[in-house]
Amino acid sequence: MHRRLAIFTHKIFINTNSIPTTTATGTTFLYTQSNRLNPRTNGLAFFRLLSFTPVHRRAPDPDDPSNLMKEDGVSVCSQMWIENFREPDRILSNLTAYLRRFELWVLAYQKVCADDMGAYMPRSAIQRSALEDLLALKNAVLDNRFKWGARLDFFIKSPKDKTEYQSLSKRKIKAILTTTQPAAFQDKIVQEVLFMILEPIYEARFSQKSFAFRPGRNAHTVLKVIRRNFAGYLWYMRGDLSTVLDGMKVGLVISALMRDVRDKKVIDLIKTALTTPVITSRVEEPKKKTKRKYQKKRVLAEDEPKPDPYWLDTFFGFAPEEAEKVPSWGHCGILSPLLANICLDELDRWMEGKIKEFYRPSKSDVIWNSPEGEAEQGNTSWPEFVPTSGPDKTRKMDYVRHGGHILIGMRGPRADAATLRKQLIEFVDQKYMLKLDNENLPIEHITKGIMFLDHVLCRRVVYPTLRYTATGGKIISEKGVGTLLSVTASLKQCIKQFRKLNFLKGDRDPDPQPCFRMFHATQAHTNAQMNKFLSTMVEWYRYADNRKKIVNFCSYIIRGSLAKLYAAKYKLRSRAKVYKIGSRNLSRPLKEKKGSSPDYHNLLRMGLAESIDGLQYTRMSHVPETDYTPFPSNWIPDHEKALLEYIRLDDPKTLEDQRFTMREQGLVSPQDYISMLVWNYKRNAISMDQLSLIKSAGNKAEREQRLLLGSDRDSYDQRSKEEEEHEEEFDVAEI
């Protein structure tokens, strides 16, 4: 074989004839009459001959599922958000068309893979077999062949699931069918598709008074709204409806869902997800504690996601009571929080009606005296400050809901609060079949302190100096009196959470306990983990008035816990010795090197030692100040602002209104201004100042004539004459 190839190569190089090559028109010849003495040319021709392959375009495979994706999934979701925010009150009866969009199923597959494997999978990396299985799942959902909670028969499996269910033993199959198992991969995909379809529908309809399980809203938003809108209220009512999050009757959920959605396919899917029983194993009795043997570190699989780091797991333990419970109904999965908000939205709408009924403005009140109750008077730079008024005060009420917990603030007599509580108990009993009593809805005065989201709401009386401009332009300064709502972090709740996480013991005199979970970690890694935890705590207490004090207390507990850990690990006996060697923030290495070795700074400079970051916020001066940024009264998230702005600009009526306003006020748009610049430059071969022409012109007709008909030539000639006269005067002055 090698000999034949060598002979063929020799013939090619010495042949003076042309090398044939096939084209679309037939056989042509390359390099005719080639030079024998130029081996470079002949070598190139030989290389092109050997590397030549005729181009054959593949016909598209009609069975390829990727051909069904006509558009990007994100653009489909964006269009759904825009349509629902453009018409938020319409009743939707044809959502099956979105279930048929294969782009949404591929996007749901990518999101579920990212949650399941810990890494995002681009669309180009999805294998054809996975797309075919995904298409089979979509068709099964549309043909009513899909069943929630399948354990052995799947249309599609996770990429990391390598189990062959056909070859399992009877014992393993019985264990799979009778014990608690995580949600199937295909169930998560169907949940994600339904969530992408239903979320934009109800986000456009939800009340602005609910803040949990919604994009762009969180516990910090609740605290800012309370600080902004609840100042001046005397009576507060807290309600715990968290039992609704544990589960509701299927009929109540479906009836709440069908207020806006009338698609039978979607309703049946959610109904079967709620009614299909979830298999759970029995709770075994706890075994007696035995002495733990030495265990090797478990090595994660290649496709296994890493568990949450220690600092994040610790911070999750600090979740307040109002944000701790997340609903999980049947096989709905991530749909459960959305369904809970759909059901509780009736309560939000009912409370909004009560707020309007209760509002009674008073003309003698210096704030909240407008008939609609929206326009508020006061200092805009300090909106939380409420001036005191006369005996006849405005009666006003406000309400917020975070998950299953509600907070109502009232300004008026306590009898009105008791009446509202009675009506609220009746409404909840009628709508949600939930029995509440006066203990579940206590009425508390602001002076006692109201606990909500681990923050205490209380009132402070302040006497600021008010400056205002009187008639005639005279600035008057006088001493004012008013109330300011104080939002402080609860030290008692903080101690309770630390005690739950075994960081300390005792209430009145808390004593830090060693953090033995980090015993086998290095000092640098332990300090880094605790610094991340402290940074997260600083952000959590961002809007607390006592932010410096509470964060400094957290730093004291963490520092004492690590000092006891290092004392036990390095056998230093006491915290004082740990602080002496490692300094106040534990940034110095506590483990000495054996033998004669350079100092730690020299090792660090040479890169032979691991740098150790000291603990943050060991002094109160290091903690940042409380965030008192003014919060607007009618606040909406940024994504809703962008949607509403896009819808407004996309409306042709908006453009016509802007053009009419520009014509009436004689304004010029930047596009028209640039076009007039170019037009006049082409006509007159000079660049003119168009704005000065507009200002100098008298009426509208004269402006258009000067700008578009080239009448600026006269102004240019006049300006050139003035410049010549000025130059002559300058020459005379020099002489």
XYZ file of C-alpha atoms in Angstrom:
735
model
C 0.000 0.000 0.000
C 2.778 2.429 0.892
C 4.644 1.568 -2.324
C 1.593 2.299 -4.473
C 1.078 5.663 -2.753
C 4.737 6.604 -3.326
C 4.539 5.722 -7.053
C 1.306 7.689 -7.414
C 2.903 10.692 -5.718
C 5.945 10.508 -7.971
C 3.739 10.488 -11.063
C 1.813 13.488 -9.846
C 4.946 15.545 -9.267
C 6.611 14.733 -12.597
C 3.469 14.963 -14.738
C 3.338 18.174 -16.774
C -0.295 17.659 -17.650
C -2.992 19.287 -15.657
C -4.599 17.733 -12.607
C -8.248 16.954 -13.226
C -10.895 18.079 -10.785
C -14.648 17.773 -10.932
C -16.881 20.803 -10.923
C -20.555 21.431 -11.415
C -20.099 21.843 -15.212
C -17.935 18.811 -15.754
C -14.242 18.030 -15.672
C -11.803 20.936 -15.695
C -8.052 21.070 -15.229
C -6.000 22.835 -12.612
C -2.487 24.155 -13.072
C -2.097 23.371 -16.762
C 1.447 23.544 -18.029
C 2.796 23.570 -14.501
C 6.447 24.176 -13.919
C 8.343 20.978 -13.157
C 11.047 22.859 -11.354
C 8.608 24.455 -8.920
C 7.868 21.759 -6.326
C 5.899 24.248 -4.225
C 3.247 24.640 -6.914
C 3.044 20.929 -7.590
C 2.909 20.153 -3.859
C 0.034 22.576 -3.380
C -1.838 21.008 -6.254
C -1.230 17.555 -4.814
C -2.462 18.654 -1.387
C -5.600 20.168 -2.891
C -6.202 16.991 -4.857
C -5.940 14.776 -1.803
C -8.020 17.120 0.394
C -10.763 17.629 -2.209
C -14.139 16.280 -1.204
C -17.310 17.065 -3.092
C -19.749 19.184 -1.053
C -23.084 17.512 -0.432
C -25.644 19.470 1.560
C -27.628 17.334 3.924
C -31.346 17.468 3.647
C -33.020 18.402 6.951
C -34.177 15.420 8.931
C -37.968 15.629 9.271
C -37.855 13.500 12.444
C -35.405 15.790 14.269
C -37.227 17.373 17.282
C -35.045 20.484 17.052
C -36.973 21.476 13.916
C -39.999 22.124 16.129
C -38.229 25.039 17.818
C -39.173 27.997 15.658
C -38.347 30.604 18.307
C -36.285 31.004 21.448
C -38.016 29.928 24.653
C -37.084 33.113 26.502
C -38.707 35.266 23.808
C -41.887 33.175 24.077
C -41.959 33.757 27.845
C -41.329 37.477 27.363
C -44.233 37.712 24.938
C -46.485 36.002 27.489
C -45.508 38.536 30.179
C -46.159 41.457 27.817
C -49.555 40.152 26.700
C -50.753 39.550 30.253
C -49.588 42.919 31.568
C -51.174 44.637 28.567
C -54.574 43.063 29.309
C -54.526 41.972 32.966
C -58.300 41.499 33.352
C -59.042 39.125 30.504
C -60.169 35.539 31.110
C -57.853 33.002 29.455
C -59.409 29.919 27.917
C -56.763 28.721 25.431
C -53.562 27.954 27.300
C -53.157 24.597 25.570
C -51.546 26.471 22.684
C -48.653 27.317 25.009
C -48.441 23.701 26.151
C -47.848 22.762 22.508
C -44.878 25.127 22.197
C -41.836 22.849 22.245
C -39.612 25.868 23.046
C -41.126 26.093 26.541
C -40.452 22.421 27.183
C -36.801 22.791 26.170
C -36.432 25.842 28.413
C -38.045 23.940 31.304
C -35.644 21.043 30.678
C -32.680 23.418 30.889
C -33.911 24.951 34.166
C -34.604 21.589 35.800
C -31.199 20.276 34.688
C -29.546 23.330 36.218
C -31.296 22.658 39.541
C -30.651 18.925 39.400
C -27.035 18.906 38.238
C -25.790 22.275 39.481
C -24.718 23.495 36.019
C -26.564 25.208 33.186
C -26.950 23.171 30.004
C -27.045 25.267 26.799
C -29.493 24.292 24.108
C -26.714 23.181 21.773
C -25.513 20.656 24.384
C -28.849 18.833 24.624
C -28.592 15.477 22.896
C -31.073 14.364 20.286
C -32.194 11.407 22.396
C -33.097 13.807 25.226
C -35.088 15.968 22.804
C -36.962 12.907 21.547
C -37.797 11.868 25.116
C -38.880 15.437 25.889
C -41.152 15.419 22.843
C -42.644 12.110 24.002
C -43.348 13.689 27.411
C -45.046 16.688 25.778
C -47.241 14.430 23.646
C -48.127 12.309 26.689
C -49.259 15.430 28.587
C -51.367 16.587 25.646
C -52.878 13.099 25.116
C -53.706 12.589 28.837
C -51.231 9.700 29.137
C -49.012 11.423 31.704
C -49.309 10.341 35.353
C -47.927 12.247 38.330
C -45.637 10.471 40.785
C -44.410 7.665 38.517
C -41.676 5.596 40.126
C -40.591 3.105 37.458
C -42.076 4.116 34.097
C -40.603 7.387 32.811
C -40.831 9.238 29.534
C -37.571 11.082 30.279
C -34.915 10.683 32.951
C -32.328 12.995 34.438
C -28.932 13.000 32.659
C -27.304 11.886 35.911
C -29.762 9.012 36.473
C -27.973 5.905 35.163
C -30.291 3.375 36.834
C -31.629 0.549 34.651
C -35.049 -0.033 36.155
C -35.697 -3.161 34.069
C -32.837 -5.023 35.749
C -33.665 -4.119 39.365
C -34.409 -6.802 41.893
C -37.812 -7.201 43.508
C -36.493 -5.926 46.818
C -35.232 -2.681 45.270
C -38.448 -2.216 43.291
C -40.480 -2.669 46.483
C -38.303 -0.133 48.286
C -38.801 2.401 45.456
C -42.585 1.896 45.456
C -43.119 2.041 49.228
C -40.633 4.627 50.553
C -40.406 8.385 50.224
C -38.663 9.365 47.006
C -37.792 12.780 45.555
C -40.010 14.146 42.818
C -39.467 12.504 39.438
C -37.468 14.413 36.845
C -40.360 14.421 34.386
C -42.717 15.773 37.075
C -40.388 18.725 37.627
C -40.381 19.507 33.907
C -44.196 19.537 33.719
C -44.341 21.693 36.862
C -41.867 24.137 35.325
C -43.863 24.424 32.095
C -47.097 25.080 33.996
C -45.300 27.606 36.187
C -43.950 29.513 33.171
C -47.476 29.684 31.735
C -49.357 30.638 34.920
C -46.887 33.011 36.612
C -47.216 35.946 34.141
C -51.017 35.571 34.188
C -51.350 36.012 37.931
C -48.428 38.387 38.508
C -50.364 40.919 36.443
C -53.411 40.391 38.699
C -51.944 39.982 42.185
C -52.408 42.682 44.782
C -49.540 45.014 45.622
C -50.048 44.105 49.301
C -48.547 40.586 49.019
C -44.772 40.112 49.046
C -43.926 36.411 49.520
C -43.114 33.926 46.736
C -43.116 36.656 44.090
C -40.299 37.935 41.835
C -38.768 41.252 42.866
C -40.295 41.137 46.358
C -38.862 39.764 49.594
C -38.788 40.348 53.347
C -36.672 43.501 52.904
C -39.410 44.970 50.708
C -41.929 44.359 53.513
C -39.720 46.163 56.038
C -39.278 49.144 53.713
C -43.021 49.340 53.058
C -43.751 49.170 56.799
C -41.246 51.927 57.549
C -42.703 54.066 54.753
C -46.468 53.545 55.112
C -47.126 52.443 58.709
C -45.834 55.533 60.501
C -48.528 57.179 62.615
C -50.595 54.034 63.217
C -51.544 53.267 66.824
C -53.181 49.824 66.693
C -51.665 46.774 65.050
C -53.182 43.385 64.319
C -51.050 40.367 63.468
C -52.598 37.266 61.941
C -51.182 33.784 61.411
C -52.793 31.990 58.456
C -49.867 29.653 57.886
C -52.137 26.595 58.207
C -53.399 27.546 54.740
C -49.894 26.862 53.442
C -50.051 23.297 54.766
C -52.829 22.482 52.345
C -56.323 23.395 51.222
C -59.261 21.501 49.820
C -58.912 20.784 46.124
C -62.242 22.393 45.325
C -61.208 25.709 46.882
C -57.924 25.769 44.955
C -59.574 24.917 41.627
C -62.338 27.494 42.121
C -59.754 30.190 42.878
C -57.784 29.125 39.813
C -60.820 29.194 37.513
C -61.559 32.833 38.235
C -59.051 33.756 35.548
C -58.103 30.495 33.783
C -60.743 28.397 31.987
C -58.485 26.021 30.056
C -59.609 22.438 30.731
C -56.229 20.832 30.002
C -54.328 23.032 32.487
C -57.037 22.764 35.143
C -57.108 18.959 34.856
C -53.318 18.735 35.121
C -53.272 20.770 38.343
C -56.289 18.910 39.735
C -54.663 15.500 39.206
C -51.424 16.830 40.761
C -53.388 17.809 43.866
C -55.446 14.623 44.115
C -52.773 12.017 43.294
C -51.576 10.590 46.629
C -47.955 11.071 47.613
C -46.273 7.898 48.864
C -44.458 8.468 52.122
C -42.676 5.962 54.310
C -43.407 5.494 57.970
C -41.410 7.445 60.501
C -39.130 5.041 62.293
C -38.457 5.321 65.981
C -35.102 6.944 66.768
C -32.415 4.437 67.580
C -30.262 4.663 70.630
C -27.168 6.738 70.222
C -24.027 4.681 69.759
C -20.448 5.742 69.809
C -19.612 7.152 66.413
C -16.771 5.465 64.610
C -14.288 7.216 62.404
C -15.822 7.894 58.997
C -13.963 8.666 55.824
C -14.875 11.743 53.828
C -17.469 10.942 51.201
C -16.320 11.666 47.649
C -18.968 13.258 45.456
C -19.766 11.778 42.079
C -18.789 13.663 38.939
C -22.325 14.831 38.176
C -23.431 15.211 41.808
C -24.028 18.818 42.907
C -22.130 20.084 45.911
C -24.119 20.577 49.114
C -24.717 24.044 50.504
C -21.628 25.498 52.194
C -21.607 25.740 55.955
C -22.151 29.505 56.093
C -25.234 29.311 53.856
C -26.669 26.362 55.756
C -26.178 28.317 58.979
C -27.870 31.426 57.587
C -30.892 29.383 56.490
C -31.312 28.528 60.160
C -31.916 32.235 60.828
C -35.081 32.337 58.703
C -37.811 34.219 60.610
C -41.051 32.505 61.477
C -42.992 34.364 58.783
C -40.604 33.242 56.016
C -39.754 29.753 57.271
C -42.678 27.774 55.848
C -42.867 27.075 52.101
C -46.027 25.350 50.814
C -45.801 21.960 49.130
C -49.136 20.605 47.893
C -49.326 17.108 46.432
C -47.247 16.771 43.279
C -47.392 20.503 42.459
C -43.830 21.226 43.580
C -42.819 24.751 42.569
C -46.437 25.467 41.652
C -47.469 25.281 45.332
C -46.340 28.821 46.367
C -48.058 30.274 43.294
C -51.285 28.397 44.071
C -51.140 29.593 47.693
C -50.857 33.204 46.523
C -53.763 32.662 44.110
C -55.950 31.458 46.972
C -54.880 34.202 49.401
C -55.297 36.909 46.770
C -59.006 36.982 47.636
C -58.062 38.047 51.151
C -55.794 40.786 49.753
C -58.584 42.156 47.553
C -61.043 42.049 50.447
C -58.618 43.978 52.655
C -58.065 46.586 49.923
C -61.818 47.210 49.907
C -61.844 47.558 53.684
C -58.962 50.063 53.504
C -61.016 52.289 51.193
C -64.110 51.963 53.389
C -62.223 52.792 56.576
C -60.481 55.878 55.205
C -62.020 59.120 56.538
C -59.930 62.233 55.892
C -59.898 65.222 58.217
C -59.356 68.753 56.925
C -57.609 69.777 60.131
C -55.044 67.010 59.711
C -51.747 68.090 58.206
C -51.264 64.713 56.544
C -53.568 62.207 54.814
C -56.250 64.824 54.190
C -56.858 64.223 50.487
C -60.211 62.691 49.493
C -58.635 59.753 47.654
C -56.096 58.996 50.356
C -53.212 58.716 47.914
C -51.585 62.151 47.904
C -49.765 62.595 51.194
C -48.364 65.812 52.559
C -45.166 66.045 54.523
C -41.433 66.095 54.115
C -40.581 64.085 50.990
C -36.959 63.642 52.054
C -38.125 62.136 55.358
C -41.370 60.338 54.463
C -41.400 58.210 57.636
C -41.945 61.296 59.795
C -45.625 61.916 60.657
C -46.446 65.315 62.195
C -48.924 65.399 65.031
C -52.299 66.968 64.339
C -55.289 68.225 66.237
C -57.882 66.153 68.104
C -59.755 65.403 64.890
C -57.389 62.996 63.157
C -57.681 61.135 59.892
C -58.795 57.526 60.182
C -56.617 55.343 58.014
C -55.577 51.708 57.694
C -52.946 49.705 55.836
C -52.180 46.043 55.317
C -49.322 43.786 54.166
C -49.056 40.016 53.759
C -45.932 37.884 53.706
C -46.819 34.269 52.998
C -49.405 33.185 55.550
C -48.745 36.060 57.970
C -50.576 39.398 57.806
C -49.998 42.745 59.518
C -52.671 45.446 59.754
C -51.990 48.966 61.041
C -54.813 51.325 62.021
C -55.133 54.967 63.004
C -58.386 55.374 64.894
C -60.239 54.010 67.931
C -59.631 50.467 69.137
C -63.330 49.657 68.667
C -62.859 49.898 64.911
C -59.980 47.436 65.103
C -62.170 45.006 67.064
C -64.925 45.323 64.441
C -62.473 44.627 61.640
C -61.127 41.586 63.491
C -64.635 40.124 63.765
C -65.265 40.647 60.047
C -61.879 39.115 59.188
C -62.595 36.000 61.246
C -65.914 35.532 59.431
C -64.314 36.035 55.998
C -61.527 33.519 56.641
C -64.017 30.984 57.973
C -66.227 31.388 54.923
C -63.541 31.406 52.216
C -60.832 29.111 53.594
C -62.758 27.102 56.231
C -60.175 28.171 58.784
C -61.251 28.759 62.360
C -59.586 31.769 63.945
C -60.165 33.391 67.314
C -59.068 36.535 69.102
C -55.820 34.893 70.202
C -54.806 34.303 66.585
C -55.519 37.977 65.770
C -54.278 39.992 68.758
C -54.737 43.775 68.769
C -51.628 45.478 70.174
C -50.719 49.096 70.777
C -47.603 50.512 69.188
C -46.078 51.301 72.589
C -45.788 47.575 73.402
C -43.718 46.808 70.326
C -44.931 44.724 67.397
C -42.841 41.724 66.322
C -42.824 41.015 62.562
C -40.103 39.311 60.506
C -37.799 39.238 63.571
C -37.957 43.043 63.765
C -39.722 45.080 66.443
C -41.925 48.006 65.376
C -42.182 50.796 67.930
C -42.866 54.527 67.974
C -40.421 57.301 68.695
C -41.492 60.859 69.374
C -39.119 63.306 67.700
C -38.832 67.099 67.805
C -37.192 68.146 64.545
C -36.619 71.705 63.352
C -39.010 72.359 60.481
C -38.016 74.936 57.888
C -40.444 76.212 55.280
C -40.870 79.243 53.047
C -43.719 81.565 54.005
C -45.458 84.169 51.855
C -43.070 86.775 50.644
C -40.136 84.340 50.408
C -39.290 84.478 54.106
C -37.769 81.268 55.498
C -39.276 80.302 58.840
C -37.729 77.777 61.241
C -39.750 76.364 64.102
C -39.619 73.381 66.411
C -41.985 70.597 65.380
C -43.219 67.458 67.075
C -44.178 64.179 65.498
C -43.757 60.424 65.487
C -41.266 58.221 63.714
C -41.706 54.488 63.262
C -38.677 52.647 64.563
C -37.787 49.258 63.039
C -35.223 47.504 65.234
C -33.842 43.980 65.018
C -34.931 41.743 67.875
C -31.939 40.721 69.994
C -34.100 38.114 71.709
C -34.888 36.418 68.391
C -31.225 36.542 67.380
C -30.185 34.786 70.592
C -32.940 32.220 70.049
C -31.686 31.395 66.549
C -28.055 31.127 67.719
C -29.144 28.811 70.521
C -31.077 26.664 68.036
C -27.905 26.318 65.943
C -25.840 25.390 69.061
C -23.673 28.499 68.853
C -24.417 29.555 72.427
C -26.277 28.619 75.580
C -28.112 30.781 78.054
C -30.512 33.710 77.595
C -29.557 36.555 79.901
C -25.820 35.968 79.734
C -25.231 34.098 76.455
C -22.061 32.033 76.405
C -20.575 31.068 72.990
C -20.113 27.362 72.304
C -17.370 25.846 70.112
C -18.330 25.226 66.492
C -17.184 21.608 66.209
C -18.591 21.194 62.683
C -15.529 23.070 61.423
C -13.059 21.038 63.515
C -11.316 19.381 60.537
C -11.191 22.550 58.410
C -8.161 24.806 58.246
C -8.082 28.141 60.025
C -8.201 30.060 56.737
C -11.232 28.098 55.471
C -13.072 28.427 58.793
C -12.507 32.185 58.947
C -13.616 32.568 55.315
C -16.841 30.655 55.981
C -17.679 32.750 59.019
C -16.885 35.984 57.171
C -19.400 35.046 54.481
C -21.953 34.314 57.180
C -21.340 37.679 58.863
C -21.568 39.516 55.521
C -24.941 37.878 54.937
C -26.119 38.887 58.411
C -25.052 42.481 57.723
C -27.217 42.465 54.611
C -30.167 40.863 56.446
C -30.182 43.592 59.129
C -29.675 46.338 56.555
C -32.831 48.299 57.470
C -32.715 47.814 61.257
C -32.165 50.930 63.340
C -29.809 48.985 65.629
C -27.829 47.452 62.761
C -24.444 48.212 64.314
C -25.377 46.727 67.669
C -26.954 43.518 66.365
C -24.171 42.768 63.862
C -21.504 43.437 66.470
C -23.289 40.970 68.768
C -23.292 38.347 65.988
C -19.583 38.934 65.443
C -18.947 38.510 69.185
C -20.772 35.157 69.237
C -18.966 33.864 66.136
C -15.581 35.046 67.360
C -16.078 33.432 70.769
C -17.241 30.193 69.158
C -14.183 30.022 66.903
C -11.854 30.898 69.768
C -13.179 27.950 71.788
C -12.891 25.722 68.721
C -9.260 26.709 68.137
C -8.452 26.319 71.835
C -9.703 22.726 71.724
C -8.126 21.997 68.345
C -4.647 23.375 69.059
C -4.716 22.610 72.815
C -4.368 26.214 73.934
C -6.688 25.737 76.958
C -8.382 29.168 76.927
C -9.804 31.825 74.631
C -7.402 34.391 76.043
C -4.411 32.441 74.770
C -6.064 32.083 71.350
C -6.573 35.857 71.156
C -2.994 36.438 72.313
C -1.531 34.301 69.528
C -4.099 34.865 66.782
C -4.890 38.532 67.581
C -8.365 39.980 68.106
C -9.716 39.010 64.688
C -7.960 35.589 64.583
C -5.913 36.503 61.513
C -2.596 35.143 62.825
C -1.792 31.437 62.365
C -2.264 29.403 65.528
C -0.315 26.337 64.408
C 3.461 26.614 64.767
C 5.820 25.041 62.242
C 8.231 22.477 63.623
C 11.911 23.275 63.423
C 13.529 26.577 62.541
C 11.464 28.301 59.845
C 11.042 31.906 58.713
C 8.338 34.075 60.161
C 4.777 33.858 58.917
C 5.057 37.101 56.937
C 8.104 35.786 55.061
C 6.324 32.521 54.290
C 3.279 34.438 53.122
C 5.365 36.682 50.916
C 7.041 33.670 49.317
C 3.692 31.979 48.722
C 4.469 29.073 51.054
C 1.681 29.800 53.531
C -2.046 30.185 53.139
C -3.312 33.687 53.777
C -5.759 33.934 56.670
C -8.468 36.586 56.584
C -9.397 37.979 59.957
C -12.980 38.001 61.144
C -14.975 41.021 60.062
C -16.963 43.475 62.177
C -15.043 42.817 65.393
C -15.553 46.488 66.232
C -18.802 48.404 66.016
C -17.191 51.127 63.913
C -16.594 48.562 61.141
C -20.323 47.844 60.733
C -22.009 49.973 58.026
C -24.786 52.409 58.869
C -28.495 51.657 58.552
C -29.948 52.181 55.092
C -32.466 55.031 55.309
C -32.921 55.526 51.571
C -36.407 57.044 50.950
C -38.898 54.504 49.655
C -41.598 55.617 47.177
C -45.203 55.200 48.256
C -46.435 53.479 45.067
C -43.431 51.201 44.626
C -43.388 48.427 42.005
C -40.469 46.112 41.105
C -38.071 46.999 38.319
C -39.222 44.221 35.977
C -42.828 45.445 36.203
C -41.680 49.009 35.536
C -39.855 47.831 32.419
C -42.904 45.874 31.239
C -45.317 48.769 31.737
C -42.911 51.198 30.075
C -42.484 48.881 27.091
C -46.257 48.474 26.745
C -46.744 52.222 26.941
C -44.104 52.911 24.298
C -45.430 50.125 22.072
C -48.886 51.695 22.061
C -49.381 53.887 18.916
C -51.523 56.262 20.947
C -48.512 57.160 23.102
C -46.475 58.128 20.049
C -49.318 60.241 18.687
C -49.712 62.016 22.027
C -45.981 62.788 22.105
C -46.047 64.137 18.561
C -49.084 66.290 19.351
C -47.368 67.673 22.454
C -44.210 68.437 20.489
C -46.209 70.261 17.809
C -48.151 72.252 20.386
C -45.079 73.279 22.397
C -42.844 73.768 19.362
C -40.328 71.121 20.392
C -37.995 69.257 18.069
C -37.107 65.595 18.512
C -33.417 64.592 18.302
C -34.079 62.636 15.094
C -35.696 65.648 13.375
C -32.900 67.894 14.615
C -30.200 65.665 13.102
C -32.117 65.343 9.822
C -32.425 69.156 9.599
C -28.692 69.519 10.275
C -27.877 67.133 7.420
C -30.409 68.757 5.066
C -29.134 72.302 5.610
C -25.532 71.161 5.318
C -26.294 69.623 1.920
C -28.089 72.759 0.716
C -25.722 75.405 2.073
C -22.461 73.416 2.451
C -22.160 74.716 6.049
C -23.313 73.466 9.454
C -25.857 75.781 11.092
C -27.090 76.045 14.651
C -30.688 74.905 14.258
C -31.756 75.582 17.832
C -30.856 79.256 17.536
C -32.981 79.431 14.380
C -35.915 77.891 16.201
C -35.631 80.341 19.095
C -35.240 83.373 16.824
C -38.222 82.459 14.643
C -41.557 83.989 15.456
C -44.313 81.544 14.626
C -44.537 77.920 13.615
C -44.694 78.570 9.869
C -41.612 80.767 10.000
C -39.694 78.068 11.922
C -40.444 75.428 9.350
C -39.595 77.810 6.536
C -36.216 78.672 8.037
C -35.369 75.080 8.871
C -36.515 73.294 5.731
C -36.448 75.886 2.887
C -32.904 77.112 3.420
C -33.774 80.649 4.517
C -30.871 80.466 6.930
C -28.675 81.713 4.071
C -29.694 85.299 4.930
C -28.751 84.830 8.570
C -25.430 83.371 7.455
C -24.732 86.359 5.144
C -25.642 88.768 7.937
C -23.369 86.923 10.353
C -20.459 87.020 7.844
C -20.927 90.810 7.400
C -20.804 91.294 11.177
C -17.605 89.243 11.364
C -15.978 91.353 8.593
C -16.888 94.617 10.374
C -15.498 93.213 13.607
C -12.215 92.313 11.861
C -11.919 95.814 10.375
C -12.424 97.385 13.823
C -9.757 95.071 15.204
C -7.277 96.091 12.476
C -7.933 99.819 13.148
C -7.358 99.281 16.842
C -3.988 97.612 16.145
C -2.900 100.529 13.922
